[in-house]
Short mmCIF file of C-alpha atoms and ligand atoms in Angstrom, two decimals:
data_model
loop_
_atom_site.label_atom_id
_atom_site.label_comp_id
_atom_site.label_asym_id
_atom_site.label_seq_id
_atom_site.Cartn_x
_atom_site.Cartn_y
_atom_site.Cartn_z
CA MET X 1 0.02 0.00 0.00
CA SER X 2 1.51 3.33 -0.96
CA TYR X 3 1.75 6.09 1.65
CA VAL X 4 -0.93 8.76 1.39
CA PRO X 5 -0.04 11.98 3.27
CA LYS X 6 -2.83 13.80 5.10
CA PRO X 7 -2.35 17.57 4.87
CA LEU X 8 -4.15 19.91 7.31
CA SER X 9 -4.22 23.58 8.09
CA SER X 10 -4.88 25.45 11.30
CA THR X 11 -6.56 28.84 11.58
CA ARG X 12 -6.50 31.79 13.93
CA SER X 13 -8.65 30.71 16.90
CA GLY X 14 -10.62 32.31 19.72
CA PRO X 15 -9.55 31.94 23.35
CA LEU X 16 -8.66 28.36 24.22
CA SER X 17 -10.01 27.24 27.55
CA GLY X 18 -10.61 24.09 29.52
CA GLN X 19 -9.18 21.50 31.82
CA LEU X 20 -8.01 18.24 30.31
CA THR X 21 -5.50 15.42 30.39
CA VAL X 22 -3.11 14.23 27.71
CA PRO X 23 -2.19 10.59 27.09
CA GLY X 24 0.59 8.72 28.86
CA ASP X 25 4.26 9.50 28.60
CA LYS X 26 5.88 7.87 25.55
CA SER X 27 9.27 7.21 27.17
CA ILE X 28 7.70 5.58 30.22
CA SER X 29 5.21 3.59 28.12
CA HIS X 30 7.95 1.96 26.03
CA ARG X 31 9.95 1.14 29.17
CA ALA X 32 6.93 -0.28 31.03
CA LEU X 33 6.38 -2.81 28.23
CA LEU X 34 10.04 -3.71 27.86
CA PHE X 35 10.69 -4.00 31.62
CA GLY X 36 7.48 -5.98 32.01
CA ALA X 37 8.75 -8.42 29.35
CA LEU X 38 12.14 -8.73 31.09
CA SER X 39 10.54 -9.44 34.48
CA LEU X 40 9.03 -12.61 35.87
CA GLY X 41 5.26 -12.67 36.32
CA THR X 42 2.63 -10.20 35.16
CA THR X 43 3.07 -6.46 34.81
CA ARG X 44 -0.09 -4.37 34.75
CA ILE X 45 0.07 -0.94 33.11
CA THR X 46 -2.52 1.81 33.38
CA GLY X 47 -2.35 4.97 31.32
CA LEU X 48 -0.19 3.38 28.63
CA LEU X 49 0.16 5.65 25.64
CA GLU X 50 -1.69 3.91 22.80
CA SER X 51 0.17 5.58 19.98
CA GLU X 52 1.63 3.77 16.96
CA ASP X 53 5.18 3.87 18.40
CA VAL X 54 4.16 2.25 21.67
CA LEU X 55 1.80 -0.25 20.05
CA ASN X 56 4.73 -1.38 17.92
CA THR X 57 6.73 -2.02 21.06
CA ALA X 58 3.78 -4.03 22.47
CA LYS X 59 3.85 -6.15 19.26
CA VAL X 60 7.60 -6.58 19.54
CA VAL X 61 7.54 -7.92 23.11
CA SER X 62 4.66 -10.20 22.11
CA ALA X 63 6.72 -11.55 19.20
CA LEU X 64 9.57 -12.22 21.64
CA GLY X 65 7.27 -14.41 23.72
CA ALA X 66 6.04 -11.88 26.34
CA PRO X 67 2.47 -11.19 25.23
CA ALA X 68 1.19 -7.67 25.84
CA THR X 69 -2.59 -7.47 25.77
CA LYS X 70 -5.29 -5.06 26.90
CA THR X 71 -8.29 -5.95 29.06
CA LYS X 72 -10.63 -3.11 29.89
CA ASP X 73 -8.29 -0.19 30.56
CA VAL X 74 -5.35 -2.17 31.74
CA TRP X 75 -2.44 -3.52 29.67
CA GLN X 76 -0.82 -6.69 30.86
CA VAL X 77 2.56 -8.11 29.95
CA GLN X 78 3.37 -11.73 30.72
CA GLY X 79 7.06 -11.40 31.48
CA ARG X 80 9.64 -14.00 30.45
CA GLY X 81 12.49 -12.90 32.73
CA LEU X 82 16.16 -12.73 31.96
CA GLY X 83 17.14 -15.16 29.17
CA GLY X 84 13.53 -16.30 28.68
CA PHE X 85 12.64 -14.84 25.30
CA GLN X 86 11.67 -16.94 22.30
CA GLN X 87 12.89 -16.69 18.75
CA PRO X 88 10.41 -14.44 16.89
CA ASP X 89 9.12 -15.70 13.57
CA VAL X 90 8.53 -12.24 12.12
CA PRO X 91 10.77 -9.18 11.70
CA LEU X 92 10.46 -6.75 14.63
CA ASP X 93 8.87 -3.63 13.14
CA PHE X 94 9.41 -0.40 15.09
CA GLY X 95 7.63 1.87 12.61
CA ASN X 96 8.78 5.46 13.31
CA SER X 97 10.18 4.87 16.77
CA GLY X 98 13.83 5.41 17.64
CA THR X 99 13.17 4.81 21.34
CA GLY X 100 11.48 1.47 20.67
CA ALA X 101 14.22 0.27 18.34
CA ARG X 102 17.19 1.39 20.43
CA LEU X 103 15.88 0.18 23.77
CA ALA X 104 14.88 -3.11 22.26
CA MET X 105 18.47 -3.55 20.98
CA GLY X 106 19.60 -3.54 24.62
CA VAL X 107 16.87 -6.13 25.46
CA VAL X 108 17.66 -8.42 22.53
CA ALA X 109 21.44 -8.19 23.15
CA GLY X 110 21.09 -10.39 26.25
CA GLN X 111 18.78 -13.02 24.84
CA ALA X 112 19.58 -16.14 22.78
CA VAL X 113 17.61 -14.88 19.75
CA SER X 114 18.37 -13.73 16.28
CA VAL X 115 16.10 -10.93 15.09
CA GLU X 116 15.57 -8.70 12.11
CA MET X 117 14.70 -5.11 13.09
CA ILE X 118 12.90 -2.91 10.57
CA GLY X 119 11.28 0.52 10.54
CA ASP X 120 9.74 3.16 8.34
CA GLU X 121 11.62 5.45 5.98
CA SER X 122 12.42 8.01 8.69
CA LEU X 123 13.63 5.46 11.24
CA SER X 124 15.68 3.63 8.58
CA ARG X 125 17.71 6.81 8.10
CA ARG X 126 18.50 7.31 11.78
CA PRO X 127 21.93 6.42 13.26
CA MET X 128 22.06 3.15 15.16
CA SER X 129 25.83 2.92 15.57
CA ARG X 130 25.55 4.96 18.82
CA VAL X 131 23.75 1.96 20.35
CA LEU X 132 25.43 -0.82 18.33
CA ASN X 133 28.98 0.24 19.28
CA PRO X 134 28.66 -0.34 23.03
CA LEU X 135 26.38 -3.35 22.56
CA LYS X 136 28.87 -4.96 20.20
CA GLN X 137 31.57 -4.52 22.86
CA MET X 138 29.26 -6.46 25.18
CA GLY X 139 28.74 -9.32 22.73
CA LEU X 140 25.86 -8.42 20.45
CA GLN X 141 26.47 -9.57 16.91
CA VAL X 142 25.37 -7.61 13.89
CA GLU X 143 24.86 -10.18 11.16
CA ASN X 144 24.69 -7.68 8.34
CA LYS X 145 28.00 -6.33 9.57
CA ASP X 146 28.58 -3.03 7.84
CA ARG X 147 25.12 -1.67 8.39
CA GLU X 148 24.57 1.15 10.85
CA THR X 149 20.91 1.77 10.04
CA LEU X 150 17.78 -0.39 9.95
CA PRO X 151 17.10 -2.97 8.62
CA LEU X 152 19.48 -4.79 10.97
CA LYS X 153 19.91 -8.47 11.71
CA LEU X 154 21.03 -8.85 15.32
CA ARG X 155 22.04 -11.92 17.30
CA GLY X 156 21.96 -11.71 21.11
CA THR X 157 23.76 -13.88 23.66
CA VAL X 158 23.10 -14.88 27.23
CA ASP X 159 26.89 -14.45 27.81
CA LEU X 160 27.09 -10.63 27.57
CA VAL X 161 30.17 -9.09 29.10
CA PRO X 162 29.90 -5.94 31.21
CA ILE X 163 31.48 -2.64 30.09
CA GLU X 164 32.26 0.80 31.40
CA TYR X 165 30.97 3.21 28.84
CA GLU X 166 31.08 6.99 28.65
CA LEU X 167 28.26 8.32 26.53
CA PRO X 168 29.69 10.14 23.47
CA VAL X 169 26.31 11.90 22.96
CA PRO X 170 23.82 13.02 25.63
CA SER X 171 21.25 10.29 24.82
CA ALA X 172 18.88 8.60 27.21
CA GLN X 173 18.26 6.00 24.53
CA VAL X 174 21.92 4.98 24.39
CA LYS X 175 22.20 5.05 28.22
CA SER X 176 19.10 2.90 28.55
CA ALA X 177 20.16 0.32 25.92
CA VAL X 178 23.49 -0.17 27.69
CA LEU X 179 21.89 -0.39 31.15
CA ILE X 180 19.27 -2.90 29.92
CA ALA X 181 22.04 -4.99 28.36
CA GLY X 182 24.02 -4.58 31.59
CA LEU X 183 21.16 -6.05 33.57
CA GLN X 184 21.62 -9.19 31.47
CA ALA X 185 25.44 -9.31 31.56
CA THR X 186 27.75 -11.20 33.92
CA GLY X 187 29.22 -8.53 36.22
CA THR X 188 28.71 -4.82 36.65
CA THR X 189 28.13 -2.40 33.74
CA THR X 190 28.71 1.33 34.24
CA VAL X 191 27.44 4.14 32.05
CA ILE X 192 29.13 7.49 32.52
CA GLU X 193 26.99 10.51 31.70
CA THR X 194 28.44 14.02 31.33
CA GLU X 195 25.08 15.73 30.86
CA PRO X 196 22.02 14.44 32.69
CA THR X 197 19.39 12.92 30.39
CA ARG X 198 15.93 11.54 31.20
CA ASP X 199 16.27 9.00 34.01
CA HIS X 200 13.16 6.83 33.51
CA THR X 201 15.21 3.69 32.92
CA GLU X 202 17.07 4.10 36.22
CA ARG X 203 13.80 4.80 38.05
CA MET X 204 12.03 1.88 36.44
CA LEU X 205 14.88 -0.59 37.10
CA ARG X 206 14.56 0.31 40.81
CA PHE X 207 10.75 0.16 40.68
CA PHE X 208 10.93 -3.38 39.22
CA GLY X 209 13.27 -4.43 42.03
CA ALA X 210 16.73 -4.22 40.47
CA GLU X 211 19.54 -2.53 42.32
CA ILE X 212 21.21 0.31 40.46
CA THR X 213 23.64 2.94 41.79
CA THR X 214 24.02 6.50 40.63
CA ALA X 215 27.11 8.37 41.81
CA ALA X 216 27.86 11.99 40.96
CA GLY X 217 31.62 12.53 40.71
CA GLY X 218 33.49 15.77 41.47
CA ASP X 219 34.22 15.99 37.71
CA GLY X 220 30.58 16.72 36.93
CA LYS X 221 30.11 13.23 35.52
CA THR X 222 27.57 10.72 36.81
CA ARG X 223 28.36 7.00 36.98
CA ILE X 224 25.35 4.73 36.73
CA SER X 225 26.01 1.06 37.50
CA VAL X 226 23.90 -2.07 37.30
CA THR X 227 24.94 -5.61 38.07
CA GLY X 228 23.69 -8.30 35.76
CA GLY X 229 21.60 -11.33 36.68
CA GLN X 230 19.05 -9.56 38.86
CA GLN X 231 15.66 -11.12 38.11
CA MET X 232 12.97 -8.43 38.30
CA GLN X 233 9.37 -9.06 39.30
CA GLY X 234 6.26 -7.83 37.44
CA ARG X 235 4.79 -4.63 38.84
CA GLU X 236 1.76 -2.33 38.57
CA VAL X 237 2.83 0.74 36.56
CA ALA X 238 0.76 3.93 36.33
CA VAL X 239 2.02 6.01 33.38
CA PRO X 240 1.77 9.77 33.98
CA ALA X 241 0.70 12.25 31.28
CA ASP X 242 3.39 13.10 28.72
CA PRO X 243 4.99 16.58 29.20
CA SER X 244 6.18 16.49 25.59
CA SER X 245 2.60 16.16 24.35
CA ALA X 246 1.28 18.65 26.91
CA ALA X 247 3.87 21.12 25.57
CA PHE X 248 1.82 21.67 22.41
CA LEU X 249 -1.33 22.54 24.42
CA ALA X 250 0.65 24.76 26.77
CA ALA X 251 2.20 26.59 23.83
CA ALA X 252 -1.21 27.06 22.16
CA ALA X 253 -2.60 28.50 25.41
CA VAL X 254 0.28 30.90 25.86
CA LEU X 255 0.02 32.17 22.23
CA VAL X 256 -3.74 32.54 21.76
CA PRO X 257 -5.10 35.74 23.40
CA GLY X 258 -7.56 35.18 26.26
CA SER X 259 -6.59 31.51 26.76
CA ASP X 260 -6.62 29.71 30.09
CA VAL X 261 -5.87 25.96 29.99
CA THR X 262 -5.09 23.42 32.70
CA ILE X 263 -3.44 20.11 31.80
CA GLU X 264 -3.85 17.62 34.61
CA GLY X 265 -1.42 15.05 36.04
CA VAL X 266 1.57 15.88 33.86
CA LEU X 267 4.96 14.30 34.53
CA ILE X 268 7.25 17.00 36.00
CA ASN X 269 10.45 14.97 36.31
CA ASP X 270 13.34 17.51 36.31
CA THR X 271 14.97 15.77 33.35
CA ARG X 272 11.90 16.56 31.21
CA ILE X 273 10.67 20.07 31.98
CA GLY X 274 13.22 22.36 30.32
CA PHE X 275 10.49 23.65 27.99
CA TYR X 276 8.26 24.76 30.85
CA LYS X 277 11.18 26.47 32.63
CA THR X 278 11.97 28.31 29.41
CA LEU X 279 8.33 29.39 28.95
CA GLN X 280 8.41 30.86 32.44
CA GLU X 281 11.67 32.71 31.70
CA MET X 282 10.03 34.13 28.59
CA GLY X 283 7.30 35.58 30.81
CA ALA X 284 4.57 32.96 30.43
CA ASP X 285 1.93 32.75 33.15
CA LEU X 286 2.51 29.06 33.83
CA THR X 287 1.96 27.51 37.25
CA TYR X 288 2.12 24.07 38.76
CA ALA X 289 -0.62 23.00 41.16
CA ASN X 290 -1.44 19.89 43.14
CA LYS X 291 2.08 18.43 42.96
CA ARG X 292 2.04 14.73 43.88
CA GLU X 293 3.85 11.45 43.29
CA GLU X 294 2.62 8.62 41.13
CA GLY X 295 4.50 5.40 40.33
CA GLY X 296 7.85 6.83 41.46
CA GLU X 297 7.48 10.03 39.38
CA GLN X 298 6.43 13.58 40.32
CA ILE X 299 3.31 14.88 38.57
CA ALA X 300 1.34 18.15 38.72
CA ASP X 301 -1.49 20.06 37.05
CA ILE X 302 -0.06 22.73 34.76
CA ARG X 303 -2.07 25.90 34.23
CA VAL X 304 -1.14 28.17 31.35
CA ARG X 305 -2.67 31.52 30.44
CA HIS X 306 -2.03 33.72 27.44
CA SER X 307 0.95 35.90 28.07
CA ALA X 308 3.13 38.49 26.39
CA LEU X 309 6.57 36.92 25.88
CA LYS X 310 10.09 38.10 25.48
CA GLY X 311 12.98 36.32 23.75
CA VAL X 312 15.56 34.51 25.92
CA ARG X 313 18.80 32.57 25.58
CA VAL X 314 18.27 28.86 26.12
CA PRO X 315 21.57 27.41 27.38
CA PRO X 316 23.01 24.27 25.76
CA GLU X 317 23.03 22.35 29.01
CA ARG X 318 19.24 22.53 29.09
CA ALA X 319 18.90 20.73 25.74
CA PRO X 320 18.55 17.15 27.06
CA SER X 321 15.65 18.15 29.33
CA MET X 322 13.68 19.59 26.39
CA ILE X 323 15.18 17.88 23.38
CA ASP X 324 11.80 17.05 21.83
CA GLU X 325 10.37 20.52 22.53
CA TYR X 326 12.62 22.74 20.36
CA PRO X 327 10.26 22.79 17.34
CA ILE X 328 7.36 24.05 19.52
CA LEU X 329 9.64 26.41 21.45
CA ALA X 330 10.82 27.90 18.15
CA VAL X 331 7.18 28.49 17.23
CA VAL X 332 6.55 30.17 20.54
CA ALA X 333 9.70 32.27 20.09
CA ALA X 334 8.33 33.56 16.80
CA PHE X 335 5.68 35.43 18.80
CA ALA X 336 8.04 36.74 21.53
CA GLU X 337 9.58 40.19 21.56
CA GLY X 338 13.24 40.09 20.57
CA GLU X 339 15.61 37.25 19.85
CA THR X 340 15.49 33.74 21.25
CA VAL X 341 18.78 31.95 20.98
CA MET X 342 18.69 28.15 21.37
CA GLU X 343 22.13 26.63 21.66
CA GLY X 344 23.57 23.11 21.61
CA LEU X 345 21.07 21.55 19.22
CA ALA X 346 23.32 19.07 17.38
CA GLU X 347 21.10 16.13 18.47
CA LEU X 348 18.10 17.71 16.75
CA LYS X 349 19.61 16.81 13.43
CA VAL X 350 19.16 13.05 14.05
CA LYS X 351 15.56 12.97 15.29
CA GLU X 352 12.57 11.74 13.25
CA SER X 353 13.74 14.38 10.73
CA ASP X 354 16.62 16.89 10.78
CA ARG X 355 14.57 19.02 13.12
CA LEU X 356 16.98 21.92 13.11
CA ALA X 357 16.62 22.35 9.36
CA ALA X 358 12.89 21.46 9.28
CA THR X 359 12.08 23.96 12.07
CA ALA X 360 14.06 26.76 10.50
CA ALA X 361 12.44 26.09 7.10
CA GLY X 362 8.91 26.01 8.63
CA LEU X 363 9.51 29.37 10.36
CA GLU X 364 10.90 30.92 7.20
CA VAL X 365 8.04 29.81 4.97
CA ASN X 366 5.63 31.46 7.47
CA GLY X 367 7.44 34.80 7.37
CA VAL X 368 9.45 34.42 10.58
CA ASN X 369 13.01 35.71 10.71
CA ALA X 370 15.05 32.68 11.82
CA ARG X 371 18.55 31.39 11.19
CA VAL X 372 20.74 28.43 12.00
CA GLU X 373 24.27 29.22 13.21
CA GLY X 374 26.25 26.03 13.71
CA ASP X 375 24.25 24.05 16.30
CA ALA X 376 22.18 27.08 17.34
CA LEU X 377 18.79 28.25 16.19
CA ILE X 378 18.04 31.97 16.44
CA VAL X 379 14.49 33.19 16.11
CA VAL X 380 13.63 36.88 15.88
CA GLY X 381 10.15 37.23 17.32
CA SER X 382 7.36 39.67 16.53
CA ASP X 383 3.82 40.24 17.75
CA ARG X 384 2.57 39.64 14.21
CA VAL X 385 3.44 36.35 12.51
CA SER X 386 2.11 36.25 8.99
CA GLY X 387 1.71 32.48 8.56
CA GLY X 388 0.28 31.40 5.21
CA GLY X 389 3.08 28.89 4.51
CA VAL X 390 3.08 25.18 3.71
CA VAL X 391 5.33 23.32 6.08
CA ALA X 392 7.26 20.23 5.00
CA THR X 393 6.98 17.73 7.88
CA HIS X 394 9.43 15.00 6.67
CA LEU X 395 7.53 12.21 8.44
CA ASP X 396 8.05 14.07 11.73
CA HIS X 397 5.11 14.24 14.19
CA ARG X 398 6.56 17.09 16.22
CA ILE X 399 7.17 19.31 13.20
CA ALA X 400 3.54 18.76 12.20
CA MET X 401 2.14 19.57 15.64
CA ALA X 402 4.41 22.55 16.27
CA PHE X 403 3.41 24.33 13.09
CA LEU X 404 -0.29 23.57 13.46
CA VAL X 405 -0.04 25.39 16.79
CA MET X 406 1.49 28.37 14.98
CA GLY X 407 -1.63 28.68 12.84
CA PHE X 408 -3.87 29.35 15.83
CA ALA X 409 -2.14 32.68 16.42
CA SER X 410 -0.74 33.71 13.03
CA GLU X 411 -2.51 36.10 10.66
CA LYS X 412 -3.02 33.59 7.87
CA PRO X 413 -3.62 29.81 8.26
CA VAL X 414 -0.61 27.52 8.45
CA LYS X 415 -0.72 24.34 6.41
CA VAL X 416 1.32 21.20 7.13
CA ASP X 417 1.88 18.77 4.30
CA ASP X 418 1.12 15.68 6.42
CA THR X 419 -0.49 14.85 9.76
CA SER X 420 -0.47 11.02 9.60
CA MET X 421 2.64 10.82 11.73
CA ILE X 422 1.00 12.60 14.65
CA ALA X 423 -0.48 9.20 15.54
CA THR X 424 2.99 7.91 16.40
CA SER X 425 3.02 9.90 19.65
CA PHE X 426 -0.19 11.88 20.22
CA PRO X 427 -3.21 10.51 18.33
CA GLU X 428 -5.56 12.74 20.36
CA PHE X 429 -3.74 15.97 19.41
CA ILE X 430 -6.39 17.36 17.00
CA GLY X 431 -9.38 16.28 19.05
CA LEU X 432 -8.08 17.76 22.30
CA LEU X 433 -7.20 21.06 20.69
CA GLU X 434 -10.63 21.27 19.06
CA LYS X 435 -12.10 20.66 22.51
CA LEU X 436 -10.20 23.69 23.80
CA GLY X 437 -11.58 25.80 20.94
CA ALA X 438 -8.86 25.56 18.32
CA ARG X 439 -9.72 25.47 14.61
CA PHE X 440 -8.40 23.16 11.90
CA ASP X 441 -9.40 22.98 8.27
CA ALA X 442 -9.01 19.73 6.38
CA VAL X 443 -7.21 20.32 3.11
CA ALA X 444 -8.46 18.71 -0.05
CA GLU X 445 -5.55 17.43 -2.10
C1 S3P B 501 13.90 9.30 24.59
C2 S3P B 501 15.06 9.98 24.52
C3 S3P B 501 15.31 11.11 23.61
C4 S3P B 501 14.02 11.65 22.98
C5 S3P B 501 13.09 10.58 22.57
C6 S3P B 501 12.75 9.66 23.74
C7 S3P B 501 13.77 8.16 25.52
O1 S3P B 501 16.13 10.66 22.54
O2 S3P B 501 14.30 12.48 21.90
O3 S3P B 501 11.90 11.12 22.06
O4 S3P B 501 12.64 7.70 25.78
O5 S3P B 501 14.78 7.70 26.02
P1 S3P B 501 17.74 10.59 22.73
O6 S3P B 501 18.03 9.73 23.87
O7 S3P B 501 18.25 9.99 21.47
O8 S3P B 501 18.15 12.02 22.87
#
């Protein structure tokens, strides 16, 4: 079946208002399924994000012999424990998901299986050597040896050797793949992190009963160690609302005059909320209420009201805590007074698309003055954004969502060339925004 893109445009909208929730966190959802599969007994998951990316991970663990099924509102994974996976009889298809593919490489590395991993056109372009390099040191075999992108044929082993590995890029996916492989190795594996990245894997390992140590050194580096062979037990996991999805609603509320929106129960883990900190620094009226803990994570209700914004400098060390939010931050910056300078964005080039280039191009085509300087993106804001452009989304859900938000506050509608990919992370995006009062127009092609 050939791929049929679904274009859509968004239009200047009245005040957005309401109180709502967004679906479960994508990072935690993938991990809940994978950790459930690696544990003994049953894991029950509530609030699992039912997006294409996560549903692909559910199919993958099922194909490996740990069935993931849904009854009423609860997902259940029948775990197989360390070394208990079965040889799948189909290729493992990760669709658009880098997280699913890279974390699963760490899982498969420690199992006596030989798998073929495939993905869509976007995922098949993304670098896998960052994960394969450390996993090969541990004993994973790449059967199509010279390949560094999907499709990949991988052979795992129950005799993984532990390593000490300093992350060459600030990537939670690489950290997680090595730690998950380390859980299956003989001895202690240590990952050294120079910049903190999202820590859901560390939290979830502990939550499932594995011991893991995190030690901050005087050199600013953190050493995260896990000893292999610890059998984890199935757990009840409650997945909190995804701050990366909520970011689009928060941005829409801050940009559309008269808006007042509350998003309930959002994950506010420090390693994930750089976008919200930046919005506050820009002058946004954004407050946290009802802070509480759920399933080992902090959550809160986030209230956002329309605000006049000013440009800010976003330091490079903040990038890992808001890596997925730069496209929407750039859209917000287009409406702020003065320049917003976002530094340290090299990793944006290897996301679902080259997000640095795609974001800059989307701004430009909508009349926004923006430029890329090395790894920095500079946006010169204005209180009047013309809009009227057609944005190329390059199979990237976050580019599509970010520019649809622009259209709610720009003078002319903003059209994106495809919205199909939104279902990979946030299938409810359009419906929830409509509920708040935002306007979309389907585009006949
Ligand atoms: C994720 C880590 C980030 C992020 C991705 C989810 C995760 O990728 O962009 O959407 O769940 O570990 P990197 O680790 O490659 O930066």
